[in-house]
Coordinates of C-alpha atoms and ligand atoms in Angstrom, one line a residue:
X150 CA 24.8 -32.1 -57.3
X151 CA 26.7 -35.2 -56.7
X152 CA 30.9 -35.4 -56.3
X153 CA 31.1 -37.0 -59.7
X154 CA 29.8 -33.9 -61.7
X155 CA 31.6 -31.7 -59.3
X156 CA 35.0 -33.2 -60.2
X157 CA 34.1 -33.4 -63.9
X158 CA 33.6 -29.7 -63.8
X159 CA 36.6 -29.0 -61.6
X160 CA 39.2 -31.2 -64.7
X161 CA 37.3 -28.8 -67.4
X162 CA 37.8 -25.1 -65.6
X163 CA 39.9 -25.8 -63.1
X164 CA 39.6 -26.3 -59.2
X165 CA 39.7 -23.0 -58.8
X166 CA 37.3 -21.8 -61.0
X167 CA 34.5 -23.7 -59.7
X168 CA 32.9 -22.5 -56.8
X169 CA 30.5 -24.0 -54.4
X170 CA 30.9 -21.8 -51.5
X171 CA 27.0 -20.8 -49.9
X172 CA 28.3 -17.1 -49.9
X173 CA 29.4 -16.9 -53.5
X174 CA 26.4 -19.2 -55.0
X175 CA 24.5 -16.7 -53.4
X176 CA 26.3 -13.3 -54.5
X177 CA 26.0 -14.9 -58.5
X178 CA 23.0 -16.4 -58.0
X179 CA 21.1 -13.1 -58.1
X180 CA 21.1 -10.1 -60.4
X181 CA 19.5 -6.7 -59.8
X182 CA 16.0 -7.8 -59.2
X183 CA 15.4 -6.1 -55.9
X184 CA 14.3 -3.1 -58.5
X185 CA 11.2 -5.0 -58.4
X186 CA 9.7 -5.8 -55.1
X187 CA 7.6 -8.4 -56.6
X188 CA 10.7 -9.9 -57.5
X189 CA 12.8 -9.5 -54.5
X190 CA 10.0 -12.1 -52.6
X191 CA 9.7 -14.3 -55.7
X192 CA 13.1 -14.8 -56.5
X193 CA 15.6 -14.3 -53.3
X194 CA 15.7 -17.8 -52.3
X195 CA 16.8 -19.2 -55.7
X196 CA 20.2 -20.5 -56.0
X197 CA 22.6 -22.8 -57.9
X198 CA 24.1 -25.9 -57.1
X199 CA 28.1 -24.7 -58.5
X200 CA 29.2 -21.6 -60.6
X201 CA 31.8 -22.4 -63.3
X202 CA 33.9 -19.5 -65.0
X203 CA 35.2 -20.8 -68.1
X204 CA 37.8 -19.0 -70.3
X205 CA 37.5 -20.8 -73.8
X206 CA 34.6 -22.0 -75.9
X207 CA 36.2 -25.5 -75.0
X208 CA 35.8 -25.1 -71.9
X209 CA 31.6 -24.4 -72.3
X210 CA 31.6 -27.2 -75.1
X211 CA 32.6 -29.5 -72.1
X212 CA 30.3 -27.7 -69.7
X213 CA 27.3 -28.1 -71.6
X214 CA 28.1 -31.3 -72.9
X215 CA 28.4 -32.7 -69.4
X216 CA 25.0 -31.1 -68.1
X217 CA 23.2 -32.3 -71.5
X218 CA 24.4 -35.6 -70.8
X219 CA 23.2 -35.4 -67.2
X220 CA 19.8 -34.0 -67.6
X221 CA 21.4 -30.4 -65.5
X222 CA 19.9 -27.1 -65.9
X223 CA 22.4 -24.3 -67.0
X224 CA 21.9 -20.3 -66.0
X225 CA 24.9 -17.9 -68.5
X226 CA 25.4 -15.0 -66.7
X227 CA 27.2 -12.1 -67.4
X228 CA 27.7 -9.4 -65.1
X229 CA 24.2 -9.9 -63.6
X230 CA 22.8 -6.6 -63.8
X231 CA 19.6 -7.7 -65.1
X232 CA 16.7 -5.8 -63.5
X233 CA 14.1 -8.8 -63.5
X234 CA 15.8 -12.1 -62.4
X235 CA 17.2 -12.9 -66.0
X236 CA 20.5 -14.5 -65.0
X237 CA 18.8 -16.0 -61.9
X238 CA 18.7 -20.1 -61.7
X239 CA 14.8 -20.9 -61.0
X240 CA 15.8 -25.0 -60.7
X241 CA 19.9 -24.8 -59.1
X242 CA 22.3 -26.9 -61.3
X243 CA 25.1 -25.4 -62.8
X244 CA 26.1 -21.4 -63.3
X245 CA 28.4 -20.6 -66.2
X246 CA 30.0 -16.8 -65.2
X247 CA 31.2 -15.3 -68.5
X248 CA 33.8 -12.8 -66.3
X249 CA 36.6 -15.0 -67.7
X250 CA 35.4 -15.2 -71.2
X251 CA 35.8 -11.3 -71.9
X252 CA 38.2 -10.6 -74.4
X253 CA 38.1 -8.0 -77.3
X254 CA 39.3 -9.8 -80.5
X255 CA 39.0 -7.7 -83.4
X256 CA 38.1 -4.0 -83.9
X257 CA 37.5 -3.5 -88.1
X258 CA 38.0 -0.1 -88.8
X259 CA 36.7 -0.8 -92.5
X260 CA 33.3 -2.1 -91.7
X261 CA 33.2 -0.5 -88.3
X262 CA 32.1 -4.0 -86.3
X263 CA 33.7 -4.9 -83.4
X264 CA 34.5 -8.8 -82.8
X265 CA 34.3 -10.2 -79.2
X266 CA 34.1 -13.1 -76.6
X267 CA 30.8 -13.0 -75.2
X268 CA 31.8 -11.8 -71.6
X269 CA 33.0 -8.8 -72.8
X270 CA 32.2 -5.2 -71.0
X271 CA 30.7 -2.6 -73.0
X272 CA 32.6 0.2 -70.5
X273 CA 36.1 -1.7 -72.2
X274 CA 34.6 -1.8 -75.5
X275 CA 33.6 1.5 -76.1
X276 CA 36.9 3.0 -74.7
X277 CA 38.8 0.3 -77.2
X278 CA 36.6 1.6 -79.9
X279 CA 37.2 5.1 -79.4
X280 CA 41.1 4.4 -79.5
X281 CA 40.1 3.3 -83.5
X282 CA 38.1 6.4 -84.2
X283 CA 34.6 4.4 -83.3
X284 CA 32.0 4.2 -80.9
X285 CA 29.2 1.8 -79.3
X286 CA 25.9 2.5 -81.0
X287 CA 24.2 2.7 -78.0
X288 CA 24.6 0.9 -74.4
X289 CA 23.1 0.4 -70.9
X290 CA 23.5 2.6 -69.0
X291 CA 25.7 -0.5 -67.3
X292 CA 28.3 -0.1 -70.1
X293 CA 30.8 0.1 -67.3
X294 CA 30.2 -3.7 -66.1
X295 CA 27.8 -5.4 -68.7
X296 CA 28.8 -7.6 -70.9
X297 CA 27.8 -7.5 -74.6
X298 CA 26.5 -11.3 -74.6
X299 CA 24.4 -10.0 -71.0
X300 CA 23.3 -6.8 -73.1
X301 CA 22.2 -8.7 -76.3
X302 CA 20.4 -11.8 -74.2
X303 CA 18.8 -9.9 -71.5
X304 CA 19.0 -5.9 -72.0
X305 CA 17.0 -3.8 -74.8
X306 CA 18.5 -0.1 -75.6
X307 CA 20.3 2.7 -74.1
X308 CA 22.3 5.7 -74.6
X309 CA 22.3 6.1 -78.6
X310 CA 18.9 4.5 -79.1
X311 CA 17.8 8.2 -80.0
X312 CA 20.2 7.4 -83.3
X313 CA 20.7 3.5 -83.5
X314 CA 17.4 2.2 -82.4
X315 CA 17.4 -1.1 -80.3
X316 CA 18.9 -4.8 -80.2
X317 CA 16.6 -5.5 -82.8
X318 CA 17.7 -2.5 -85.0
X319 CA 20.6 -4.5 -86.9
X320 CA 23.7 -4.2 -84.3
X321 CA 24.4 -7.3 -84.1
X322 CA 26.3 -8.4 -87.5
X323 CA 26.6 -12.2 -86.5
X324 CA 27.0 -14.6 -83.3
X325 CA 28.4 -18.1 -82.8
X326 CA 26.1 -19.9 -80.6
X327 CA 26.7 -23.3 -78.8
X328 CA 23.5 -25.7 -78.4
X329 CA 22.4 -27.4 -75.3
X330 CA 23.7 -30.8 -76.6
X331 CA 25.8 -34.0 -75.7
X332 CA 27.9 -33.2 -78.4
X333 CA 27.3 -29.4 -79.2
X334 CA 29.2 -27.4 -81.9
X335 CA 29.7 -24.1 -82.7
X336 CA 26.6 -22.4 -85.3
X337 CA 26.8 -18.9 -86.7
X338 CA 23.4 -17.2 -86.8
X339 CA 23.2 -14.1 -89.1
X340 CA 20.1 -11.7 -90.3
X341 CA 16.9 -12.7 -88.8
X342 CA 18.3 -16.4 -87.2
X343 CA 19.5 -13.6 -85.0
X344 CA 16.3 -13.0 -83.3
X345 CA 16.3 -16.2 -81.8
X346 CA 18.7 -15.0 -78.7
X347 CA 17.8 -11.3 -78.5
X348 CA 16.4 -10.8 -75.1
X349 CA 16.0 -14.4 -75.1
X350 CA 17.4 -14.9 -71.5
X351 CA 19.9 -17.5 -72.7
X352 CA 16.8 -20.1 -73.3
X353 CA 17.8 -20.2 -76.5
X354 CA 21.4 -21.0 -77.1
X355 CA 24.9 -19.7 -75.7
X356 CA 26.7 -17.0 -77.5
X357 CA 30.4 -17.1 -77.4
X358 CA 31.5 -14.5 -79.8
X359 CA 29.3 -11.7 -81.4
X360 CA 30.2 -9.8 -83.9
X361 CA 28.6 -5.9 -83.5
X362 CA 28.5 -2.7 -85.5
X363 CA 30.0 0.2 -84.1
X364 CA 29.8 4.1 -85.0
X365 CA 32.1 6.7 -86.2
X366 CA 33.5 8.1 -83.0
X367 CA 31.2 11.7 -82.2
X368 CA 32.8 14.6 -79.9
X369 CA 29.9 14.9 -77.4
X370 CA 29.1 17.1 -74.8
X371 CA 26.9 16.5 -72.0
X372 CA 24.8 18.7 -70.3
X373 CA 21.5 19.7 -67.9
X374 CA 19.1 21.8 -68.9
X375 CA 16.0 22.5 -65.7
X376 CA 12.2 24.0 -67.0
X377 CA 9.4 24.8 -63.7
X378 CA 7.3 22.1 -65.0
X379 CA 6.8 18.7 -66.8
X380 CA 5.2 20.4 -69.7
X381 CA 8.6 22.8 -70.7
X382 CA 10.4 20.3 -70.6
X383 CA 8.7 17.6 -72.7
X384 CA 8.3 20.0 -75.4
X385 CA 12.5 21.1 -75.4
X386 CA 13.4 17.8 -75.3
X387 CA 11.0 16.6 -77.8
X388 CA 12.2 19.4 -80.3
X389 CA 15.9 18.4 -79.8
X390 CA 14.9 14.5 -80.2
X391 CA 12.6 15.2 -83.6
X392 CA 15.5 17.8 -84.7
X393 CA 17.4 14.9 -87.1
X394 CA 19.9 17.5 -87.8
X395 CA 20.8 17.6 -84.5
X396 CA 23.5 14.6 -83.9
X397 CA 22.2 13.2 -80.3
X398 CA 23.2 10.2 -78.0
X399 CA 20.8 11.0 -74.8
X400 CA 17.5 13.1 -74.8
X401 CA 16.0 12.2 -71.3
X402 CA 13.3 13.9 -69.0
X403 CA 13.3 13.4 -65.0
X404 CA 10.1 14.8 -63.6
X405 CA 11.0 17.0 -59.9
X406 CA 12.0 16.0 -57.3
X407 CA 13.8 12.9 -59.0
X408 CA 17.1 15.3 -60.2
X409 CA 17.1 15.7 -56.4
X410 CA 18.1 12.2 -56.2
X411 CA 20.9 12.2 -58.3
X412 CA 24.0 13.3 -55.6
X413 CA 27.1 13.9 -57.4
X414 CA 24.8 16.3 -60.0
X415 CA 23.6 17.9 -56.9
X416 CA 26.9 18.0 -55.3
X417 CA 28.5 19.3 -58.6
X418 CA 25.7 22.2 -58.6
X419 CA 23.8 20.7 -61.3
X420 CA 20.7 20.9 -59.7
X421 CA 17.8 23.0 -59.0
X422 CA 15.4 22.2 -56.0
X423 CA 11.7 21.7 -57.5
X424 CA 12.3 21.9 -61.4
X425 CA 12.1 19.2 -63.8
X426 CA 15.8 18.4 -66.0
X427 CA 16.5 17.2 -69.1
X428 CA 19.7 15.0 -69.5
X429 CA 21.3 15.4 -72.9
X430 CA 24.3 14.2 -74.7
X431 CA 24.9 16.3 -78.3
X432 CA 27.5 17.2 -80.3
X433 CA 30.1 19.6 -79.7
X434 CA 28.8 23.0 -79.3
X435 CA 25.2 22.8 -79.9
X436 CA 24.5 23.2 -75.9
X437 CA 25.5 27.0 -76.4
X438 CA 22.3 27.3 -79.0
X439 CA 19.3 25.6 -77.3
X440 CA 19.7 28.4 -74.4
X441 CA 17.5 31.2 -76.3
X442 CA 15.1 28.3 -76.8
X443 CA 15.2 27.3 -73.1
X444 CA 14.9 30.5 -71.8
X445 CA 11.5 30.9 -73.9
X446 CA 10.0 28.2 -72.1
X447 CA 11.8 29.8 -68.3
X448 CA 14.7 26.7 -69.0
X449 CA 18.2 27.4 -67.7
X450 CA 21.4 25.3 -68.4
X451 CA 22.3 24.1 -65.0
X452 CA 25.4 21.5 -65.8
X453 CA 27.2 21.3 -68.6
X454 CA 30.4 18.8 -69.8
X455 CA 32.7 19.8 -72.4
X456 CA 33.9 16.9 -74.7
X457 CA 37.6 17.4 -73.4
X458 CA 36.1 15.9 -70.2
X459 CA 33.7 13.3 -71.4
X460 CA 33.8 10.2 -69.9
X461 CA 36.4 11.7 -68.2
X462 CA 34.4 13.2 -64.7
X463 CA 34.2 12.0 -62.1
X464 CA 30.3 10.8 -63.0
X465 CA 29.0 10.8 -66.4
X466 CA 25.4 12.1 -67.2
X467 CA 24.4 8.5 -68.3
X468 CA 24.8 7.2 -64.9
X469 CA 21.2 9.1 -64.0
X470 CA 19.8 8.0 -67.0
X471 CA 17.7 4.8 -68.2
X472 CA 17.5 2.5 -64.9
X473 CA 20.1 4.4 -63.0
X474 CA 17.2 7.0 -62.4
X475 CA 15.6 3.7 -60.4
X476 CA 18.4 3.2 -58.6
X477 CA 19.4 6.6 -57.6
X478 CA 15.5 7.2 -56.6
X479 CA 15.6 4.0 -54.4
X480 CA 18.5 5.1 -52.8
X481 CA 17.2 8.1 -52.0
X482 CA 13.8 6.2 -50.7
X483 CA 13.3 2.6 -50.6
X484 CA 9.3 2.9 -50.9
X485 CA 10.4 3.8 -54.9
X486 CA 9.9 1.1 -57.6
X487 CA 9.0 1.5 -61.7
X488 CA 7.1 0.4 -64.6
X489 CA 8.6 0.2 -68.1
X490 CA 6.3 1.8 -70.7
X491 CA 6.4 3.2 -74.1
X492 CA 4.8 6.3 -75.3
X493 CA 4.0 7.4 -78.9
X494 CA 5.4 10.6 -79.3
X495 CA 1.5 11.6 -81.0
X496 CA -0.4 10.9 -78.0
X497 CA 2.6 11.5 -75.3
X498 CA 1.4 14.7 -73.7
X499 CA -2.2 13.8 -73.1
X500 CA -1.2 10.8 -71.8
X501 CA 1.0 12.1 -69.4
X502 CA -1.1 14.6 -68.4
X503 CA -4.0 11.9 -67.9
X504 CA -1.5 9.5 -65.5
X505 CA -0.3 12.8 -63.7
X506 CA -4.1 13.5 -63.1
X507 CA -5.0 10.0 -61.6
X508 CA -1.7 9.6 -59.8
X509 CA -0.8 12.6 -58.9
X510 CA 3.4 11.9 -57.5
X511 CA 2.5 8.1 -56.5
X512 CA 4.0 8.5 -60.5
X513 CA 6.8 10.4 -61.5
X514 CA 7.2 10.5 -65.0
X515 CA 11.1 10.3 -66.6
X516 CA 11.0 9.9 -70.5
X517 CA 13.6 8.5 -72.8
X518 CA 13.5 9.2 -76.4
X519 CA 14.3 6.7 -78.8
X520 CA 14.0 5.8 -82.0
X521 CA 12.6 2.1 -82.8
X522 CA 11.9 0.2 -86.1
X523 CA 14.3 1.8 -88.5
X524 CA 14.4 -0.9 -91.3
X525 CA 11.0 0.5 -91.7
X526 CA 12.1 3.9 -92.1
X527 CA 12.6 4.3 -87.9
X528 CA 9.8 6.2 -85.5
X529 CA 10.1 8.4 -82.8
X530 CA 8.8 7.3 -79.3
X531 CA 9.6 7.9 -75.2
X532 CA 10.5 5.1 -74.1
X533 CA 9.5 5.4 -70.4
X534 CA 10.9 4.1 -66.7
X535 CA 8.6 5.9 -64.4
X536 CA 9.2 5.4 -60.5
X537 CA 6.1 4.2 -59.0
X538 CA 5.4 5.1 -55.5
X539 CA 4.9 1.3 -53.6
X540 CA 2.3 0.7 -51.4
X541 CA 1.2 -2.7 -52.8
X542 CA 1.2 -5.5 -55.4
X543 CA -2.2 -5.0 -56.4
X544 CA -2.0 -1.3 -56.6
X545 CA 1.5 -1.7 -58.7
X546 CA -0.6 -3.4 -61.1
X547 CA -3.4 -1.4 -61.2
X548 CA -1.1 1.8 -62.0
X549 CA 0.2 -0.3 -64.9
X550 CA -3.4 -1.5 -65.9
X551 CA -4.1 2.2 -66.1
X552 CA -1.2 2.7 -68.4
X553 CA -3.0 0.0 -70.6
X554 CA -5.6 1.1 -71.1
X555 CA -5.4 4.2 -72.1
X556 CA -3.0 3.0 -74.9
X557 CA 0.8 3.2 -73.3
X558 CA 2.4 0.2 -73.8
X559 CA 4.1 -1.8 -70.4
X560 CA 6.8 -4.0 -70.9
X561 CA 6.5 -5.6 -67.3
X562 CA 9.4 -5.6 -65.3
X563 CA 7.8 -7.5 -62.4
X564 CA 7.6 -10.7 -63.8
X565 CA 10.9 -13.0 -64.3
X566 CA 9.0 -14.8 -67.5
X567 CA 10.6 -13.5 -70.8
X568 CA 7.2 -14.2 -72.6
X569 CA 5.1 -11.3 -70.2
X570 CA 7.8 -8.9 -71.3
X571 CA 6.1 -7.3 -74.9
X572 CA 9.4 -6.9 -76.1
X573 CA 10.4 -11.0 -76.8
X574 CA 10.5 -12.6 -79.6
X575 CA 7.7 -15.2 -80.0
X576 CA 8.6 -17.8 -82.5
X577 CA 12.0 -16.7 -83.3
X578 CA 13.0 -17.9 -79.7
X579 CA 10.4 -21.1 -79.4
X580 CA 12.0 -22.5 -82.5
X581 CA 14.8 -21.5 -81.4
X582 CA 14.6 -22.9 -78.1
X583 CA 13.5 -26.4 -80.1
X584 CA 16.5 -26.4 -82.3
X585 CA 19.2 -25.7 -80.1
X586 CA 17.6 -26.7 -76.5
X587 CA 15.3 -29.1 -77.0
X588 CA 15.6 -30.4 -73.2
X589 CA 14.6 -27.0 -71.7
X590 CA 17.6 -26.9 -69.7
X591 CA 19.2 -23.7 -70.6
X592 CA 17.9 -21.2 -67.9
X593 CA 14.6 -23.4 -67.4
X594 CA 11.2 -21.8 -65.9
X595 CA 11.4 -18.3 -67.7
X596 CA 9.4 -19.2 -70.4
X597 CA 5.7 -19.6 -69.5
X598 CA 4.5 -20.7 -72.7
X599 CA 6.2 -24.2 -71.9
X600 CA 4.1 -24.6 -68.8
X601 CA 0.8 -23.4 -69.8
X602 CA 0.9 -23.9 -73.2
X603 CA 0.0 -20.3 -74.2
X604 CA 1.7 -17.1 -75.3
X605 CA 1.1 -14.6 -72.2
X606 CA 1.7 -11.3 -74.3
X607 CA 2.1 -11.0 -78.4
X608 CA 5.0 -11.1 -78.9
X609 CA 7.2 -7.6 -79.5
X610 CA 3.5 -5.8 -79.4
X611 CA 5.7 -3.3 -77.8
X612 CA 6.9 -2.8 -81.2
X613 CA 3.0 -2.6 -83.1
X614 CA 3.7 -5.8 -84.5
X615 CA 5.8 -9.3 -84.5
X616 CA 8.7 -9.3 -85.9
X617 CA 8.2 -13.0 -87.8
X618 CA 5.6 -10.7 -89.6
Ligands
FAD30 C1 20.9 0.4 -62.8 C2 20.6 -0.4 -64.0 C3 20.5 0.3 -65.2 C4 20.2 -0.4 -66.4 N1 20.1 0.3 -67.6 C5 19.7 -0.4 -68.7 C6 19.6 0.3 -69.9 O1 19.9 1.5 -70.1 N2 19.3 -0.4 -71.0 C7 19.0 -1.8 -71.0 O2 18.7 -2.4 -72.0 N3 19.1 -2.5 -69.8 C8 19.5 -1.8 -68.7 N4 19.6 -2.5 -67.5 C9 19.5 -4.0 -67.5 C10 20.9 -4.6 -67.7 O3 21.9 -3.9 -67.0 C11 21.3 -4.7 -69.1 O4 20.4 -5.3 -69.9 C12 22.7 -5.3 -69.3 O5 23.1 -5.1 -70.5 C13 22.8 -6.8 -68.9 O6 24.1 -7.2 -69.1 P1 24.8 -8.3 -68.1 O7 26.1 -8.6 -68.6 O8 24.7 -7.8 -66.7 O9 23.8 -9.5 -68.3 P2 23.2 -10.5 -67.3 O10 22.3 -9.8 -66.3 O11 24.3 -11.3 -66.7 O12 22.4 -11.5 -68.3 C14 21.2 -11.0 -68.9 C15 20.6 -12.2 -69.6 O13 21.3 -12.6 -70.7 C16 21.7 -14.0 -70.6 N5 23.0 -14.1 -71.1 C17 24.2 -13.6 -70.6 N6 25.2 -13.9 -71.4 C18 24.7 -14.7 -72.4 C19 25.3 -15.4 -73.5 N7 26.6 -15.4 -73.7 N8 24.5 -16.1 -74.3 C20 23.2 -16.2 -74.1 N9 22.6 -15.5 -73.1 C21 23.3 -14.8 -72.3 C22 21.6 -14.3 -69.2 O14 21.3 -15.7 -69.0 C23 20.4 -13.4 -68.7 O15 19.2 -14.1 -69.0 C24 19.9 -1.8 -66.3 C25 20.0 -2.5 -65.1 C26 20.3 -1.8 -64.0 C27 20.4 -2.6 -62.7

């Protein structure tokens, strides 16, 4: 990157907020994609040329019009805690940190939507919204440090996606975008033009404010419930997740040992050596009735968090949940990594039981219900992060192969391209990549369709069909 552009960035954010230092290109040029050790060999050499942290759409008009002009590839990143390279520069140039851009602007009690600068953390928003009576719909389990733009372009569900579905189940109520262009202005997207930066790894376009729907504010209660095999457990924890009287925000299975890896829990009693737990979050009181159902299938409540204290602990249940089960089992044992996969609640058990067969513990299973689709009336599945014993590539693959085939959807998170994860969406992004960043330059290389020319999964066959259906 030559002086010129350097000083041109330096009279738009300030000296101080443009950083070339080896040690800090280094820290925000990666994300969390050591989950994968595919990845970690792939990607650990990738850096970029400066990081810029901006404070005012202004500011990233001048940004981007500078690296349109100059033919410069430009990486958004939010907090980085992408699990498969999303916010990491493939071709240098210039990193744009969102850290600075972060504010809260508007909470709407009347239409319960939430208006805020991209670089905004869930954690902040959630307790913000709570002050108003509200609530997130659902979030990473990263809420504390992800950022609502990093949630929308790179993430997928979380906590509450066993009531509110996924990013593509109508949270987001609008966005302003900028375009990768000399001269780029501000565009609203609404309804389906939404689709076009949803998981789209910033390829697309830049948000800079998004406007979200929130929830009326639940009293929850957390708590741990352990069974003497994966069978019990499936079955309570399906019942509570088809129960739709039953208000829920987590419904989550963790095959044994993996509760084992989960310290605090264990510290705080809340676990027993060689039984499998499931993680729930309900409403007030209804922990007290599942026991005469747990106890029928040998279950005991082994942890359990009044509302007065939720959120309020010194760990919250979520933080074992989604892919904080990963990272606790990694800890724990670095010879741990995972698959993502997707289960239909029909054919769960037999599949299950056929991967435990084959696998024996080289897979552990942990399920997360969600549901999925609910403009077309919404459907039950697991969504699935099992930890995958690692002995090599080949064998990683041919675990997930196996998953294939016998009809469990992967959504592949060793791959760094957006189009091998089943989960994009196809033509909403390519025309959206050719109307706002006709160059390629936003986050180039993640999209393999632009070098080979062909689609490398259908796109969202994760959910049983496209959504430009
Ligand atoms: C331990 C762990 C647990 C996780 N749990 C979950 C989970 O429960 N559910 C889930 O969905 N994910 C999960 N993830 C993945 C990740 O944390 C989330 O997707 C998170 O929301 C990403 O937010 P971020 O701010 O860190 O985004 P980043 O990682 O910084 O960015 C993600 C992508 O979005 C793009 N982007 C960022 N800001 C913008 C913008 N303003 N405009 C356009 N594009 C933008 C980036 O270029 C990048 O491609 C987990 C990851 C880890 C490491």
């Amino acid at each position: 990157m030559n002086q010129g552009i350097l000083e041109k960035l330096e009279g738009i954010v300030g000296a101080n907020q443009t950083f070339t230092d080896a040690r800090v290109l280094e820290t925000f040029s990666k994300d969390q994609y050591a989950f994968s050790p595919v990845l970690l060999e792939m990607l650990r050499d990738k850096r970029a040329e400066v990081m810029v942290a901006p404070d005012s759409s202004e500011q990233l008009q001048k940004i981007i019009s500078l690296a349109a002009l100059e033919n410069i590839p430009l990486t958004v990143r939010g907090a980085g805690s992408g699990n498969y390279g999303q916010a990491v520069p493939l071709h240098g140039g210039i990193l744009v940190s969102l850290h600075r851009f972060n504010s809260i602007l508007e909470i709407d009690v009347t239409t319960q939507t939430a208006r805020v600068q991209a670089g905004a953390r869930l954690g902040n928003l959630e307790r913000e919204a709570r002050k108003h009576g509200l609530e997130l719909r659902f979030y990473p389990s990263t809420w504390a440090t992800a950022t609502v733009g990093g949630f929308v372009g790179g993430g997928f569900g979380g906590v509450g996606s066993i009531q509110y579905g996924t990013l593509w189940d109508n949270l987001i109520v609008e966005t302003q975008v900028l375009p990768m262009s000399e001269n780029p202005q501000l565009e609203l997207l609404t309804g389906s033009d939404i689709f076009a930066v949803i998981h789209a790894y910033g390829t697309t376009a830049i948000m800079t404010e998004l406007t979200i729907r929130l929830a009326p504010a639940t009293n929850w209660e957390e708590c741990v419930f352990s069974f003497p095999n994966l069978g019990n457990a499936i079955a309570f924890a399906q019942e509570i997740a088809e129960n739709t009287s039953l208000k829920k925000r987590e419904v989550g299975i963790f095959e044994a040992p993996m509760p084992n890896y989960f310290k605090p829990l264990e510290a705080a009693g809340g676990v027993k050596d060689g039984r499998t737990a499931v993680i729930l979050e309900l409403e007030e009181n209804a922990s007290h009735d599942l026991q005469t159902r747990a106890h029928e299938l040998a279950g005991t409540l082994d942890y359990f968090n009044p509302h007065a204290t939720y959120h309020h602990s010194s760990f919250a249940l979520s933080d074992f949940t989604w892919n904080h089960t990963t990272l606790w089992a990694m800890k724990a044992d670095q010879t741990w990594t995972y698959t993502q996969a997707r289960f239909e609640v029909e054919k769960m058990l037999e599949q299950v039981h056929a991967i435990k067969e084959k696998f024996g513990d080289e897979v552990l299973m942990h399920l997360e219900f969600i549901r999925e689709r609910l403009s077309d009336g919404g459907v039950l599945i697991a969504a699935s992060l099992p930890l995958i014993r690692f002995s090599t590539k080949e064998r990683l693959f041919e675990i997930q192969a196996f998953f294939e085939a016998i009809g469990v959807q992967v959504a592949d998170p060793h791959t760094f391209y957006l189009d091998e994860d089943s989960r994009w969406s196809g033509e909403a992004v390519l025309n959206g990549v050719a109307q706002f960043n006709p160059k390629g330059l936003l986050n180039p290389g993640k999209l393999k369709v632009l070098h080979t020319g062909e689609h490398a999964v259908l796109a969202n066959s994760w959910f049983g069909k496209t959504k430009t259906d």
